mmCIF file of N, CA and C in Angstrom:
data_model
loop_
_atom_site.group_PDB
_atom_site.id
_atom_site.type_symbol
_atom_site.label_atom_id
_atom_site.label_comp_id
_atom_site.label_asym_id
_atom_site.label_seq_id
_atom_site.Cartn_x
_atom_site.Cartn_y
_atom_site.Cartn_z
ATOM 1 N N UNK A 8 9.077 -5.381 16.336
ATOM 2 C CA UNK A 8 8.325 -4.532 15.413
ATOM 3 C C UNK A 8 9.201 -4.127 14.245
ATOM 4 N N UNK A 9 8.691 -3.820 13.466
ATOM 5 C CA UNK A 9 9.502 -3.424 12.405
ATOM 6 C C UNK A 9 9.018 -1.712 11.937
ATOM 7 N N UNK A 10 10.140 -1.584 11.373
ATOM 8 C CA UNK A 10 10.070 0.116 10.911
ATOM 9 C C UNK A 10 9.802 0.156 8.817
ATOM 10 N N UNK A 11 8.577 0.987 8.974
ATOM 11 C CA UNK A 11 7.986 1.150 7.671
ATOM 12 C C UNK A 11 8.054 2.252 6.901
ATOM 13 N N UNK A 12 8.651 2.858 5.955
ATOM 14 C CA UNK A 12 8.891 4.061 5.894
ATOM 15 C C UNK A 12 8.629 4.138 3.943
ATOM 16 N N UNK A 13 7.218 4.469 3.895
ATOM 17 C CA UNK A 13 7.055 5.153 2.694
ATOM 18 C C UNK A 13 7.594 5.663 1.675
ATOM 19 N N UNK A 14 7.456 6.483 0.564
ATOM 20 C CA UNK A 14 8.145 7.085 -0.427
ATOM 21 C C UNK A 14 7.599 7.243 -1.641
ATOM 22 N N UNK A 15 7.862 8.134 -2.213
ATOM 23 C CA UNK A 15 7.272 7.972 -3.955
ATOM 24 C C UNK A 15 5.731 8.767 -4.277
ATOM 25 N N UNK A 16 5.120 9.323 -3.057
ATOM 26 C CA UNK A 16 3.837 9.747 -3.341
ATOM 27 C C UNK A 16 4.112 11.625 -3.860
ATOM 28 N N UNK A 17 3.148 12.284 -4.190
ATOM 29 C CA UNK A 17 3.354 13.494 -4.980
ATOM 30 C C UNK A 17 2.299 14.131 -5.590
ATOM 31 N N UNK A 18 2.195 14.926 -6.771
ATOM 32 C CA UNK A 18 1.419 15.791 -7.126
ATOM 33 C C UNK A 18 1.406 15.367 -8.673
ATOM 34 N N UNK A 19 -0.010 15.040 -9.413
ATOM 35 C CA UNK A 19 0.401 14.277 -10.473
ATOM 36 C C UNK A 19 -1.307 14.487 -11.470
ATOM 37 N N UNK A 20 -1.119 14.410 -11.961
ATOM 38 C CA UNK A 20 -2.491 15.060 -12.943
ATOM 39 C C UNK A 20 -3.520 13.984 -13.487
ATOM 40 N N UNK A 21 -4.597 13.993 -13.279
ATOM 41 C CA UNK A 21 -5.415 12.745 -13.880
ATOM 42 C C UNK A 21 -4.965 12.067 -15.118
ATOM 43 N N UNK A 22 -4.904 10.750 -14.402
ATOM 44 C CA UNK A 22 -4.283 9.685 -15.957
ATOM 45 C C UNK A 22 -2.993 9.518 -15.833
ATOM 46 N N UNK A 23 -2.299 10.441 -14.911
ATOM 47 C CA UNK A 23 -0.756 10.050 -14.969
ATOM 48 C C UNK A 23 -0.921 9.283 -13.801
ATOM 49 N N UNK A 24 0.243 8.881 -13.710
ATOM 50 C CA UNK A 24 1.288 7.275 -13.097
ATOM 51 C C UNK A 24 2.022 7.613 -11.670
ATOM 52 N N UNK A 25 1.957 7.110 -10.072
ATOM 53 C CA UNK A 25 3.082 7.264 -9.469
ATOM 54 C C UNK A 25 3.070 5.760 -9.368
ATOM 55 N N UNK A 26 4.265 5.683 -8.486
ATOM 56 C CA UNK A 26 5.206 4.367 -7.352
ATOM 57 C C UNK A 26 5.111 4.667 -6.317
ATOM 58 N N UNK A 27 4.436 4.010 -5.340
ATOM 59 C CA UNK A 27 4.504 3.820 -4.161
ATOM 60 C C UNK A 27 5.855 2.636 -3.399
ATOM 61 N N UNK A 28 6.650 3.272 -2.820
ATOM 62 C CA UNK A 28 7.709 2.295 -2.326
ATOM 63 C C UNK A 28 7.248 2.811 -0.703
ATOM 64 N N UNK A 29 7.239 1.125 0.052
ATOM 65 C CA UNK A 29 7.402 0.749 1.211
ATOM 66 C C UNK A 29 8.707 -0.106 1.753
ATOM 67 N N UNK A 30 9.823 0.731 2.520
ATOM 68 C CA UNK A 30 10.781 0.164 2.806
ATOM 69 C C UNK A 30 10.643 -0.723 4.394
ATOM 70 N N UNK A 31 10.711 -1.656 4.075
ATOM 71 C CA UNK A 31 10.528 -2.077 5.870
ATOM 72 C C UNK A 31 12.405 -2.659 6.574
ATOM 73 N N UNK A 32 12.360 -2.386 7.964
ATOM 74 C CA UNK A 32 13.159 -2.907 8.260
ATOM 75 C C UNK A 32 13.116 -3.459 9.765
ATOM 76 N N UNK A 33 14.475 -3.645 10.610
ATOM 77 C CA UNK A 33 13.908 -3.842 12.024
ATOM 78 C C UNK A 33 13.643 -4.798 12.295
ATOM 79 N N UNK A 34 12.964 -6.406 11.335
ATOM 80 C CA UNK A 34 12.449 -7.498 11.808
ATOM 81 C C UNK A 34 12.170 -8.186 10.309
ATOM 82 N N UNK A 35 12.645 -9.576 10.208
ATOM 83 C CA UNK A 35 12.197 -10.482 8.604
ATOM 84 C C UNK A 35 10.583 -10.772 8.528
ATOM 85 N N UNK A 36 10.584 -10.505 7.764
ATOM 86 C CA UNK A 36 8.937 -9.741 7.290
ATOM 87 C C UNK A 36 8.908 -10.930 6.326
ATOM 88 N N UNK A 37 9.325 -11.448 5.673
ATOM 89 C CA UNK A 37 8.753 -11.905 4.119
ATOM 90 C C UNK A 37 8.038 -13.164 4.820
ATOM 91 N N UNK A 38 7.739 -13.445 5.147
ATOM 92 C CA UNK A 38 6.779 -14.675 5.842
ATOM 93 C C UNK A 38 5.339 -13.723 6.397
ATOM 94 N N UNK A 39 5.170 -12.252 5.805
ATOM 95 C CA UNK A 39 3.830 -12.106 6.334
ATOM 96 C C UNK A 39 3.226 -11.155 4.764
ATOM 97 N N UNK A 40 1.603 -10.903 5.383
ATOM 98 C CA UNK A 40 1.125 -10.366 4.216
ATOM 99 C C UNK A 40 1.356 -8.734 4.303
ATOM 100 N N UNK A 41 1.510 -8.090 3.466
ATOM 101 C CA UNK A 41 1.728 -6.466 4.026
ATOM 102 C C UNK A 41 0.701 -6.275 2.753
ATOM 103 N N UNK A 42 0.337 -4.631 3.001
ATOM 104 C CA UNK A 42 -0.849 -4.190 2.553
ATOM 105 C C UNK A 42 -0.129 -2.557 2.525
ATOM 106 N N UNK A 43 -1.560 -1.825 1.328
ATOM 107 C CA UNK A 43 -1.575 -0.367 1.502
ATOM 108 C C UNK A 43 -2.749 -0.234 1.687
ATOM 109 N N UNK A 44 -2.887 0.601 2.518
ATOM 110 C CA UNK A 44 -4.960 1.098 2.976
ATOM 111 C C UNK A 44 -4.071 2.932 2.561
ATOM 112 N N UNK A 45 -5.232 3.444 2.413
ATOM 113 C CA UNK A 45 -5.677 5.014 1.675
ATOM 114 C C UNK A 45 -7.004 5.684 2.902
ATOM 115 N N UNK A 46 -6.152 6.842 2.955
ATOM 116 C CA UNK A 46 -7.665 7.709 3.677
ATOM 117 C C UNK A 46 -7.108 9.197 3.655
ATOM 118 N N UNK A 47 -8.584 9.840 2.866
ATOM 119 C CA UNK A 47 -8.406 10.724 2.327
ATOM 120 C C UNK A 47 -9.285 11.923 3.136
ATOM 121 N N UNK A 48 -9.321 13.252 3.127
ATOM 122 C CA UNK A 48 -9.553 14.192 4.401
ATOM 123 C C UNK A 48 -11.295 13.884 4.528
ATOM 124 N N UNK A 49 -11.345 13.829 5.823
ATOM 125 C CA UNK A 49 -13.021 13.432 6.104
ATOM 126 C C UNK A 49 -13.206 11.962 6.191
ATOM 127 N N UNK A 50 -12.440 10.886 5.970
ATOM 128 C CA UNK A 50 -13.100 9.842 5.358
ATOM 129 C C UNK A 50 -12.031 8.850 6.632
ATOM 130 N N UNK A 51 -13.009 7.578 6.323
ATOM 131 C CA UNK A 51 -11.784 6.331 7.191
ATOM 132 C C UNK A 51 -10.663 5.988 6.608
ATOM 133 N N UNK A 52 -9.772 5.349 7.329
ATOM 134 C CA UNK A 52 -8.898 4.606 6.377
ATOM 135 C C UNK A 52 -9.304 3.610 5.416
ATOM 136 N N UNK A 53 -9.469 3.047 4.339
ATOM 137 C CA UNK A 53 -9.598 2.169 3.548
ATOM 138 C C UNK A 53 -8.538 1.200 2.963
ATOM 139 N N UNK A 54 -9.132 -0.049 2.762
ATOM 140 C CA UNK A 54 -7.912 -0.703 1.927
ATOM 141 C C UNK A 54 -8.134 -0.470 0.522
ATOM 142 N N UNK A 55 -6.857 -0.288 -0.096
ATOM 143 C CA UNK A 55 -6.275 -0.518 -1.063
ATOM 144 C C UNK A 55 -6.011 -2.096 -2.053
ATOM 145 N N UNK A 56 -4.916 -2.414 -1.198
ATOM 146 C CA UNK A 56 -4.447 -3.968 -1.618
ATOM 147 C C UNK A 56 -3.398 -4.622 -1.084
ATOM 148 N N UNK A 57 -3.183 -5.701 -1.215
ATOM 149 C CA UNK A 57 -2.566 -6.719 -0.130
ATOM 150 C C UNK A 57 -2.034 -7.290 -0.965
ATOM 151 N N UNK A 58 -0.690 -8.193 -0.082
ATOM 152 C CA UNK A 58 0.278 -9.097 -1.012
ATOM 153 C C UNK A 58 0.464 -9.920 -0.036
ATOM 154 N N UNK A 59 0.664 -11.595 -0.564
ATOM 155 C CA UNK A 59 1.137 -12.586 0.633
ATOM 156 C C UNK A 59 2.442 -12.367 0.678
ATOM 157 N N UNK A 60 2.570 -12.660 2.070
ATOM 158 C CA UNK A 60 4.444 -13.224 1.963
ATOM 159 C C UNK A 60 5.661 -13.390 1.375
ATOM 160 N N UNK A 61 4.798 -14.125 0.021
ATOM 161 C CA UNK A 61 5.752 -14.954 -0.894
ATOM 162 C C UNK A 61 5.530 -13.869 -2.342
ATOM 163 N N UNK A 62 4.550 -13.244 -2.075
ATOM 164 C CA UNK A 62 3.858 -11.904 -3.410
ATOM 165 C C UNK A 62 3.260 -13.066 -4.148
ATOM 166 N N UNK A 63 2.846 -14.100 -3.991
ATOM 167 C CA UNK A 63 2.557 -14.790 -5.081
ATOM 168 C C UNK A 63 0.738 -15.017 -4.763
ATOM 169 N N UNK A 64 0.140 -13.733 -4.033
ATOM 170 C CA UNK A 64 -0.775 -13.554 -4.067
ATOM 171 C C UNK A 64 -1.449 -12.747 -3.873
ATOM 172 N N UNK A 65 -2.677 -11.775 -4.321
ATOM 173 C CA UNK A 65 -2.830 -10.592 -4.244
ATOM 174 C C UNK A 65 -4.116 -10.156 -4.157
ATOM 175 N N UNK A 66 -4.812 -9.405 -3.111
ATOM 176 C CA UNK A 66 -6.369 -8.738 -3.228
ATOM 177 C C UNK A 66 -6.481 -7.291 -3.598
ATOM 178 N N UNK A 67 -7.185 -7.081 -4.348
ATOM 179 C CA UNK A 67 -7.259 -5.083 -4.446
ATOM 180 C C UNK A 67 -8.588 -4.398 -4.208
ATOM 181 N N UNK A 68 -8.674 -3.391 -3.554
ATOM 182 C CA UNK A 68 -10.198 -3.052 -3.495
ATOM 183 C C UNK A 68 -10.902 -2.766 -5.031
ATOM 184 N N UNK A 69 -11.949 -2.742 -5.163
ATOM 185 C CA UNK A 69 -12.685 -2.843 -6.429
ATOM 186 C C UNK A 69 -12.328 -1.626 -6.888
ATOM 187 N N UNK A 70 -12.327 -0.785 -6.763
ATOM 188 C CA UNK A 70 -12.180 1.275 -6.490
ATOM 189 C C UNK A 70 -10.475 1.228 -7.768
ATOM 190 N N UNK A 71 -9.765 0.284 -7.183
ATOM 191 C CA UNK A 71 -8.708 -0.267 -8.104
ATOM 192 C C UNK A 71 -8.338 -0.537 -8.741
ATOM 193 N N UNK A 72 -9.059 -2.060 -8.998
ATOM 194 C CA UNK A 72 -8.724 -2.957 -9.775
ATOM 195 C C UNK A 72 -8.483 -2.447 -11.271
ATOM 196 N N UNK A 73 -7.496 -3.271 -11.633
ATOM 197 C CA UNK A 73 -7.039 -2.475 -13.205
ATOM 198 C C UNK A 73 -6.311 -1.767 -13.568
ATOM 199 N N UNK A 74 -5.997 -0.864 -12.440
ATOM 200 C CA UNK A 74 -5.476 0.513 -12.289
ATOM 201 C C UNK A 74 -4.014 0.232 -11.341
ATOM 202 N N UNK A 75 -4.178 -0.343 -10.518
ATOM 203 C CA UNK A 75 -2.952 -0.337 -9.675
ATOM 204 C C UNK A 75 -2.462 -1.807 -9.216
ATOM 205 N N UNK A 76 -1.098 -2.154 -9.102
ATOM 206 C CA UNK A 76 -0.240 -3.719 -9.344
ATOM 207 C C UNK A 76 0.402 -3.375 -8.078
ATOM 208 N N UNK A 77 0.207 -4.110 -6.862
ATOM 209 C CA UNK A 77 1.260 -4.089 -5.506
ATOM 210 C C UNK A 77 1.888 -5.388 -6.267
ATOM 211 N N UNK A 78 3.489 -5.413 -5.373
ATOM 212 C CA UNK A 78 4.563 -6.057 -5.800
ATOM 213 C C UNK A 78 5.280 -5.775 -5.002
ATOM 214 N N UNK A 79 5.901 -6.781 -4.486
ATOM 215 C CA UNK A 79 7.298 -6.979 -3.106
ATOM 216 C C UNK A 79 8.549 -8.035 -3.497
ATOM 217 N N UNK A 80 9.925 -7.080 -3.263
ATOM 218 C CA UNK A 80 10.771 -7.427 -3.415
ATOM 219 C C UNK A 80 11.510 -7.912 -1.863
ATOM 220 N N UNK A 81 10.889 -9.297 -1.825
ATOM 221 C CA UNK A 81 11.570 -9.378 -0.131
ATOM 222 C C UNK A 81 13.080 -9.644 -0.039
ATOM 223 N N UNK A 82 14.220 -9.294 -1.244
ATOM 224 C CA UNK A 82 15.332 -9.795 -0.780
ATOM 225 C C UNK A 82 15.419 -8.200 -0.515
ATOM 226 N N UNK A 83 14.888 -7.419 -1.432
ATOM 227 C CA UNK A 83 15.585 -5.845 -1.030
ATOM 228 C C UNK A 83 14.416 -5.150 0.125
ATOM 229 N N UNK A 84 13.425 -5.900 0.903
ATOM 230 C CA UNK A 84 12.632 -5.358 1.869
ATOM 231 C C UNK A 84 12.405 -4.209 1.250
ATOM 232 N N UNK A 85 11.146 -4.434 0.399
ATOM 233 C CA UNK A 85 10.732 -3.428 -0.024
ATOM 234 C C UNK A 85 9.283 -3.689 -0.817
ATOM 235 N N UNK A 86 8.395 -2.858 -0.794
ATOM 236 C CA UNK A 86 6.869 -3.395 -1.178
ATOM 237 C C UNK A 86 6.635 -2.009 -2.184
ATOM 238 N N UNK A 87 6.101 -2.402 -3.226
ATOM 239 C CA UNK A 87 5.805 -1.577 -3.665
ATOM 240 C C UNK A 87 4.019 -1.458 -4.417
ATOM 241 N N UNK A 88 4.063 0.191 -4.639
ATOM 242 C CA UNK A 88 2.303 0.277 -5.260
ATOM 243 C C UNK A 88 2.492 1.228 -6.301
ATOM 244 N N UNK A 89 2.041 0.453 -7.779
ATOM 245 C CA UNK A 89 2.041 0.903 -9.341
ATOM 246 C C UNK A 89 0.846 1.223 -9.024
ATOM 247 N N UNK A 90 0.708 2.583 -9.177
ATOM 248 C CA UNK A 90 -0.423 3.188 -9.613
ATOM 249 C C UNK A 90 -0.780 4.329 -11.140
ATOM 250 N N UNK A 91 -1.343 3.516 -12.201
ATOM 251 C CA UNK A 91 -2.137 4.474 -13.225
ATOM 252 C C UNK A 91 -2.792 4.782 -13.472
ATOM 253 N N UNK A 92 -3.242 5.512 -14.145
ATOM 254 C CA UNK A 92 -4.948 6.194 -14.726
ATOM 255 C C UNK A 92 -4.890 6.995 -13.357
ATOM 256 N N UNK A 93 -4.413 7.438 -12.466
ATOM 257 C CA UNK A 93 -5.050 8.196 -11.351
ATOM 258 C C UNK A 93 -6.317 9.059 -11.981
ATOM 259 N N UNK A 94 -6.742 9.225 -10.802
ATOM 260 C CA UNK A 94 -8.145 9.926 -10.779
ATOM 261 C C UNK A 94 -7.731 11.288 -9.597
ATOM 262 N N UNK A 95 -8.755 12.060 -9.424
ATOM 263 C CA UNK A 95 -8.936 12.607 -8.055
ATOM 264 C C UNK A 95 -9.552 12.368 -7.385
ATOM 265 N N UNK A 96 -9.883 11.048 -7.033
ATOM 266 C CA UNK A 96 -10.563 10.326 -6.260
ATOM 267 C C UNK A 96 -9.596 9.348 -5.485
ATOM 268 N N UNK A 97 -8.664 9.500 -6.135
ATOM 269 C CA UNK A 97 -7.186 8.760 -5.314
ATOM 270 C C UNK A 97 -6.616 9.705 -4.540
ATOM 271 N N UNK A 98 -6.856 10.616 -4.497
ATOM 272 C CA UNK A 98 -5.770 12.004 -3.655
ATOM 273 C C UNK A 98 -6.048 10.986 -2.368
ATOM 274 N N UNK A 99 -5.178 11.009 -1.152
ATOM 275 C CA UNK A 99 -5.585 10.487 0.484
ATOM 276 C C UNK A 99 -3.968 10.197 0.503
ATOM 277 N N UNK A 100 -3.964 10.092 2.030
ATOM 278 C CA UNK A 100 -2.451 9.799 2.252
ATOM 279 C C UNK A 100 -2.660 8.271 2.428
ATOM 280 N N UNK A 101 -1.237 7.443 2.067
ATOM 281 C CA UNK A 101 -1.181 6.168 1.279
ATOM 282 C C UNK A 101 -0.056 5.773 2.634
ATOM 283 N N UNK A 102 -1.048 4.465 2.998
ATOM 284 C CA UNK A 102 0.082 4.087 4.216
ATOM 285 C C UNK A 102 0.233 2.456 3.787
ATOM 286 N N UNK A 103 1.569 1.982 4.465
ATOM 287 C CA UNK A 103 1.780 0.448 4.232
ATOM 288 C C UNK A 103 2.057 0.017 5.559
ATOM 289 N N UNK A 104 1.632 -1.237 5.443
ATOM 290 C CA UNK A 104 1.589 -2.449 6.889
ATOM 291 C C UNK A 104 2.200 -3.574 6.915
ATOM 292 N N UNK A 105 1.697 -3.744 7.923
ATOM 293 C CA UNK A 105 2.284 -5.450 7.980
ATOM 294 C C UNK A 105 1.182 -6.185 9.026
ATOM 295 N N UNK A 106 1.352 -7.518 8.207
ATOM 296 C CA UNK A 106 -0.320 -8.551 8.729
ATOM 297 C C UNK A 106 0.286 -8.926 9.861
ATOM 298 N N UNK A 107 1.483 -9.369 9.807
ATOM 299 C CA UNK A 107 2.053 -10.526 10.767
ATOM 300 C C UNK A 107 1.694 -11.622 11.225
ATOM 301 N N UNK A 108 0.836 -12.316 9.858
ATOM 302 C CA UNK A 108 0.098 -13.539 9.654
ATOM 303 C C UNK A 108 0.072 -13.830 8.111
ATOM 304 N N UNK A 109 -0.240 -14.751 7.748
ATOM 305 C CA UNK A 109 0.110 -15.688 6.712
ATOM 306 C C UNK A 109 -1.481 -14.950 5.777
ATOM 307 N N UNK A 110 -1.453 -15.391 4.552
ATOM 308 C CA UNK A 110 -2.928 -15.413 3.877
ATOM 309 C C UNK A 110 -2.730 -14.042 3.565
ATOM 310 N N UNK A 111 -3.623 -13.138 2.799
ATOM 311 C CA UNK A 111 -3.932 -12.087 2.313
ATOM 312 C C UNK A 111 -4.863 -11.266 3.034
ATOM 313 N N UNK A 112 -4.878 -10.465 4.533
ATOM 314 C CA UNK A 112 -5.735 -9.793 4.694
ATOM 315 C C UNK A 112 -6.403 -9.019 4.033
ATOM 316 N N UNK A 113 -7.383 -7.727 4.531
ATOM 317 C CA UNK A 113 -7.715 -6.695 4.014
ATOM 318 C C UNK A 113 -8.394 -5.888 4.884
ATOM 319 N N UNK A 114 -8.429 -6.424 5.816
ATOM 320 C CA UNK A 114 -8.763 -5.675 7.278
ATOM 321 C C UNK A 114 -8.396 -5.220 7.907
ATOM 322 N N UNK A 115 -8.168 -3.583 8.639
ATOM 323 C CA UNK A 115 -6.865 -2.918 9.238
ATOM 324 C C UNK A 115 -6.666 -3.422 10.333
ATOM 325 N N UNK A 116 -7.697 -4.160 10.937
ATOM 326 C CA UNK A 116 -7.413 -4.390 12.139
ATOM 327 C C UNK A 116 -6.190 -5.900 12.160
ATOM 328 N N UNK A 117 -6.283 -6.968 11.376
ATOM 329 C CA UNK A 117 -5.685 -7.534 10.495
ATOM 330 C C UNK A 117 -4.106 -7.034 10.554
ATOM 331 N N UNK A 118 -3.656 -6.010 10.607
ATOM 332 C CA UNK A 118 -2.407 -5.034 10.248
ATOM 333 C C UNK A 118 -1.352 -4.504 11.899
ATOM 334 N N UNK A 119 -0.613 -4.893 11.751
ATOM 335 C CA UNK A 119 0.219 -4.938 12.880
ATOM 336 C C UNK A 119 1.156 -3.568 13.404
ATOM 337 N N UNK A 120 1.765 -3.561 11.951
ATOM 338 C CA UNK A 120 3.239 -1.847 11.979
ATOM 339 C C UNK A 120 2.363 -1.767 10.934
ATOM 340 N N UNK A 121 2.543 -0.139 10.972
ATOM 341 C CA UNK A 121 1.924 1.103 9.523
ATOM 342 C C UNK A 121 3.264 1.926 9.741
ATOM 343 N N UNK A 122 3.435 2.888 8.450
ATOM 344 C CA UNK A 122 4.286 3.630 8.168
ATOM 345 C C UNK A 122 3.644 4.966 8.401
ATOM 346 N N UNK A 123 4.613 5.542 7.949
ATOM 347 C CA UNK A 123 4.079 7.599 8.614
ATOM 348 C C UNK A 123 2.905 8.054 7.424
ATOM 349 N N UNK A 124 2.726 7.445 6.079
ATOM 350 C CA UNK A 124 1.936 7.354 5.367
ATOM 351 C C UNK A 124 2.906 8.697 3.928
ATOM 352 N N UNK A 125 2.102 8.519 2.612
ATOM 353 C CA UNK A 125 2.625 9.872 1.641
ATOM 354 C C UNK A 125 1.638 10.398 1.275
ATOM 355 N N UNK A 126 1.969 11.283 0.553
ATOM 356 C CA UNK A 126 0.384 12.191 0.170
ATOM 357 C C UNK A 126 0.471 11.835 -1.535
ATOM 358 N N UNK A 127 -1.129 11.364 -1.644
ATOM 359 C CA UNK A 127 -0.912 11.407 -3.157
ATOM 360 C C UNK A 127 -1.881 12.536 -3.245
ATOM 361 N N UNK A 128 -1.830 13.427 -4.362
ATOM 362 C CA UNK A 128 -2.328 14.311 -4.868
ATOM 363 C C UNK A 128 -3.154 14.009 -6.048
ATOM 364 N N UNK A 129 -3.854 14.031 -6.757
ATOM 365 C CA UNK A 129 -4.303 13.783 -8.243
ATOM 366 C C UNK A 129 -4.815 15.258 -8.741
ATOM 367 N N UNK A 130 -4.710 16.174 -9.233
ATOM 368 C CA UNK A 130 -5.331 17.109 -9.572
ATOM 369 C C UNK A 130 -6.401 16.889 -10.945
ATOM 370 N N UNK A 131 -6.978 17.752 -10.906
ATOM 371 C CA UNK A 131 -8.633 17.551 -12.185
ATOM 372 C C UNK A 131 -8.289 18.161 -13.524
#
């Protein structure tokens, strides 16, 4: 298994910008797809967006698109999530995974290790 450990989430005002960093370690990962799913108080977990293996491929939920760029640096084990324009409709705590299969999931079940998750905030 590998160990996933978040970072970068916070308190941030509509229209402004965070970084989501996912550090993984524990086990060589870059041969799978890792993902961020979002779930915010009351609600399921949801996906976000996914990266292959190689990053040289990418799905985002529609809720997204435009707005936020996942990107993985597998020599420094590390995944990351550009997020702009926030809304307050993004506030939810922001967790990252691992597929431990090839291709681009988007299904949690799909998702193997999750991290402790961060809190994004967006205020109005």
């Amino acid at each position: 298994q590998a160990q996933l450990v978040e970072s970068g989430g916070g308190l941030v005002q509509t229209g402004g910008s965070l970084r989501l960093s996912c550090a993984a370690s524990g086990r060589t990962y870059r041969d799978y797809a890792m993902g961020w799913f979002r779930q915010a108080p009351g609600k399921d977990r949801e996906f976000v967006a996914a990266i292959s293996g190689s990053g040289g491929s990418s799905r985002y939920a529609s809720s997204v698109t435009g707005r936020f760029t996942i990107s993985r640096d597998n020599a420094r084990g590390t995944m990351y999530l550009q997020m702009n324009s926030l809304r307050p409709e993004d506030t939810a705590v922001y967790y990252c995974a691992i597929a431990w299969r090839a291709g681009v999931p988007i299904t949690a079940t799909d998702f193997g290790s999750w991290g402790q998750g961060t809190q994004v905030t967006v205020s109005s």
